[in-house]
Coordinates of N, CA and C in Angstrom, one line a residue:
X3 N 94.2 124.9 66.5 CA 95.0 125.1 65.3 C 96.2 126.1 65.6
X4 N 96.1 127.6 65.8 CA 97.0 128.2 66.9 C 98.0 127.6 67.4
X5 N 97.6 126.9 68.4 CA 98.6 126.4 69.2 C 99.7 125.2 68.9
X6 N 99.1 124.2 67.7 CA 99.5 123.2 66.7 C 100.7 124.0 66.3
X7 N 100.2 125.4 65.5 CA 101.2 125.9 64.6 C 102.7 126.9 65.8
X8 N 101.8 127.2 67.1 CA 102.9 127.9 68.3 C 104.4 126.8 68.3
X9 N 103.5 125.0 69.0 CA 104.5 124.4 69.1 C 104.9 123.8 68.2
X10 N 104.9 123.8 67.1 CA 106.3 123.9 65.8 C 107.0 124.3 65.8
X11 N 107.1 125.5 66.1 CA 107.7 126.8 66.1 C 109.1 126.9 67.0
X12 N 108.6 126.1 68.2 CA 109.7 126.3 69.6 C 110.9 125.1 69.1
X13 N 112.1 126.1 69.2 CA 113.5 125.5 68.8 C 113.7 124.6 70.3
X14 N 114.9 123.8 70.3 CA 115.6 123.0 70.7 C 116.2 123.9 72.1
X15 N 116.1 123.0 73.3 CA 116.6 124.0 74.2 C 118.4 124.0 73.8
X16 N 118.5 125.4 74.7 CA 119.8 125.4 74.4 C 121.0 124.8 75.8
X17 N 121.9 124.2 75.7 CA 122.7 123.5 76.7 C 123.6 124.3 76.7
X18 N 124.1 124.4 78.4 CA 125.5 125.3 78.2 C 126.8 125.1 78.1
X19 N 127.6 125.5 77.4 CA 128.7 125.2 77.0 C 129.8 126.3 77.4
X20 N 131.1 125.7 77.9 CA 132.3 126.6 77.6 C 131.8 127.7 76.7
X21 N 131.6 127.9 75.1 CA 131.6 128.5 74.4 C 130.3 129.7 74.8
X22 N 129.6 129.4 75.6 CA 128.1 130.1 76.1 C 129.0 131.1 77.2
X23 N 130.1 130.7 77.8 CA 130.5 131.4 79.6 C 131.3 132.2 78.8
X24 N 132.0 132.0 77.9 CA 132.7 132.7 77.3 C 132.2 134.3 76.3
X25 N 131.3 133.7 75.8 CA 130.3 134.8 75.1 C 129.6 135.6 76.8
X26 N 129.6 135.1 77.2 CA 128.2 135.9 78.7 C 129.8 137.3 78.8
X27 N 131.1 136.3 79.2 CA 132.2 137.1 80.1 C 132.5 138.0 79.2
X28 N 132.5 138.0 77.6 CA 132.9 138.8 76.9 C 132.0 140.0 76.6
X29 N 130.4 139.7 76.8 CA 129.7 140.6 76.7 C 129.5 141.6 78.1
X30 N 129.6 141.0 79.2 CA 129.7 142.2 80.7 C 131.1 142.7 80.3
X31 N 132.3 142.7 80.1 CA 133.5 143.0 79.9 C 133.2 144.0 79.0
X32 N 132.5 144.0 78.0 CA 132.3 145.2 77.0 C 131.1 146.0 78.0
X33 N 130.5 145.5 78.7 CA 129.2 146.5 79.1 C 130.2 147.0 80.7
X34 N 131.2 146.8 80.3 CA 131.7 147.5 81.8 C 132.3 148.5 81.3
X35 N 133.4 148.2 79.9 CA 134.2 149.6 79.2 C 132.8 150.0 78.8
X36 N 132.2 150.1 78.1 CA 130.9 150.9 77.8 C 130.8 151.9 79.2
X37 N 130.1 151.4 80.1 CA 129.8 151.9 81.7 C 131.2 152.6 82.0
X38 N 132.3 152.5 81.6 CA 133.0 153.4 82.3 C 133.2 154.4 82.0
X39 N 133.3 154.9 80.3 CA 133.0 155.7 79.5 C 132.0 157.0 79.7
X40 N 131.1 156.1 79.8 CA 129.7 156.8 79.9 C 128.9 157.3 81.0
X41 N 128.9 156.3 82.4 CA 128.4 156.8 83.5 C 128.8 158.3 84.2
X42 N 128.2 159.3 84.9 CA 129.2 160.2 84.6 C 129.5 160.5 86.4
X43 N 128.7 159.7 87.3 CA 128.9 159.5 88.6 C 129.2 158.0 89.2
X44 N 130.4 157.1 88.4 CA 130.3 156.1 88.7 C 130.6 155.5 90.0
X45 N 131.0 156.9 90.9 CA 131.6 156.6 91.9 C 130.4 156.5 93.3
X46 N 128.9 156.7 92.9 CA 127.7 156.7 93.3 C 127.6 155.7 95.1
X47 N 127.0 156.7 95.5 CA 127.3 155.7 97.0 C 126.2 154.8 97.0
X48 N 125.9 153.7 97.8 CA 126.8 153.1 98.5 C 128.1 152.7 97.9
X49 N 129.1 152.6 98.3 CA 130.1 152.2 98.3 C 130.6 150.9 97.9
X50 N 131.1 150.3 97.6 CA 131.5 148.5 97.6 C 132.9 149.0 98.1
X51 N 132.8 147.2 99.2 CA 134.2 147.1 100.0 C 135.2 147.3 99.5
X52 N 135.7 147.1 98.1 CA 137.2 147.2 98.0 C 137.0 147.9 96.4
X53 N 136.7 148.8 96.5 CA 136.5 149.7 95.0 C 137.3 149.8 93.8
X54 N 139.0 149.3 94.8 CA 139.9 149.4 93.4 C 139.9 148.0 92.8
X55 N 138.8 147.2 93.2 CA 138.6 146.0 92.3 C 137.6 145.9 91.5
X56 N 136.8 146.8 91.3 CA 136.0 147.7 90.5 C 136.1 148.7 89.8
X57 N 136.6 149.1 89.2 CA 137.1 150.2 89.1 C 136.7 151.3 88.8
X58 N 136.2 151.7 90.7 CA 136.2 152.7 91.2 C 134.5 152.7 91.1
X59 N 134.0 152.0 90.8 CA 132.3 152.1 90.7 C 131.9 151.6 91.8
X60 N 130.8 152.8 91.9 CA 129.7 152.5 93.5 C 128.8 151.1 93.0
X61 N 128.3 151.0 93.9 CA 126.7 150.0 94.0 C 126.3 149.9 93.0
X62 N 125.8 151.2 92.6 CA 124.7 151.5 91.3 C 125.4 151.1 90.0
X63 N 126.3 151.2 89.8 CA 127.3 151.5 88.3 C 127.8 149.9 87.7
X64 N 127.9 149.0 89.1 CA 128.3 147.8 89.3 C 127.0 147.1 88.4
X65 N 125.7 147.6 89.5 CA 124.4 146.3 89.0 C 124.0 147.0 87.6
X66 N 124.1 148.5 87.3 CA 123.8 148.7 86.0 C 124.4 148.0 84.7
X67 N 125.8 148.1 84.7 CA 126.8 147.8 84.2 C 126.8 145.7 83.5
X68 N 126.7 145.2 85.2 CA 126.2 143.8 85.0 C 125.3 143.4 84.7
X69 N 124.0 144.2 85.0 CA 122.6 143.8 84.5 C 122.4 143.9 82.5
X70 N 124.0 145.0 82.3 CA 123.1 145.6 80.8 C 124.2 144.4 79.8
X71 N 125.4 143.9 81.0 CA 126.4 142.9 80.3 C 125.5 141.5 80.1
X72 N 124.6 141.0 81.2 CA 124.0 140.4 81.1 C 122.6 140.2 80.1
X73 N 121.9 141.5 79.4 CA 120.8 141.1 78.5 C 121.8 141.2 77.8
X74 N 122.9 141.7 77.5 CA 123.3 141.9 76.1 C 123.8 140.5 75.8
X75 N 124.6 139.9 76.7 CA 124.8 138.8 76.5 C 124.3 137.1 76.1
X76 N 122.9 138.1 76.9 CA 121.7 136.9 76.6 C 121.0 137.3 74.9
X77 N 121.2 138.2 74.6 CA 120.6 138.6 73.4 C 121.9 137.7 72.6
X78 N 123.3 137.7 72.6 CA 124.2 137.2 71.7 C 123.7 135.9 71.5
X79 N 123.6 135.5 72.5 CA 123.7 134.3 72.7 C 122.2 133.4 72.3
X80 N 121.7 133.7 72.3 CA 119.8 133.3 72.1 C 120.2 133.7 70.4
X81 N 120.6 134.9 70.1 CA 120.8 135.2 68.6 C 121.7 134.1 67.9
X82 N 122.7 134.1 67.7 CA 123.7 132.8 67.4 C 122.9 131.8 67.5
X83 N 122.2 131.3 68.7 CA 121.5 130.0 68.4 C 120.4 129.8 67.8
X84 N 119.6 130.7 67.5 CA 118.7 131.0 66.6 C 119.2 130.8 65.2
X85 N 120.6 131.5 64.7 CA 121.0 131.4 63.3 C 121.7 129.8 63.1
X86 N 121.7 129.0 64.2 CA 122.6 128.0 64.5 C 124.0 128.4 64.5
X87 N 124.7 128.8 64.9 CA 125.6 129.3 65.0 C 126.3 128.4 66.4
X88 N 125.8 128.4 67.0 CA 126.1 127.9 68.6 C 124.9 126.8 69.1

C-alpha cells in the first residue's frame, strides 16, 4: 500500500533544455559574486594556472563557489519544475 501511494507521487522526469543551462549559468554567476564578497582568503593556495581568469581565487574558493552555484542551481531548477514552471 505504501509504495502504491510512493509511486503516484514521482513527477515526470525532467529533460534538458536551453532554458535549464541558462538557469544552472545564472545561478554559479550569482554564487561567484556572492563568493567574492564574502570569502575573506580567496586567494587560498593552491593556486590555479592563470588566476586573472578567475578572479583572483585559489583552488578552494573556485570548487566552493561552483559546488554552492551548482546546488543552488539544482534547487531552482527542480523548484520551477515542481510548480511547472519549466
Amino acid at each position: 500500500m505504501l509504495s502504491s501511494n510512493l509511486l503516484a507521487t514521482v513527477t515526470t522526469s525532467l529533460e534538458w533544455s536551453p532554458n535549464i543551462g541558462v538557469i544552472m549559468i545564472i545561478a554559479n554567476i550569482f554564487a561567484i559574486a556572492v563568493g567574492k564578497f564574502t570569502i575573506e582568503q580567496a586567494n587560498a593556495k593552491p593556486e590555479l594556472p592563470s588566476p586573472q581568469f578567475f578572479g583572483g581565487f585559489g583552488l578552494p574558493a573556485v570548487l566552493a563557489t561552483a559546488s554552492f552555484g551548482h546546488i543552488l542551481g539544482a534547487g531552482i531548477i527542480l523548484g520551477l519544475h515542481s510548480i511547472g514552471k519549466i
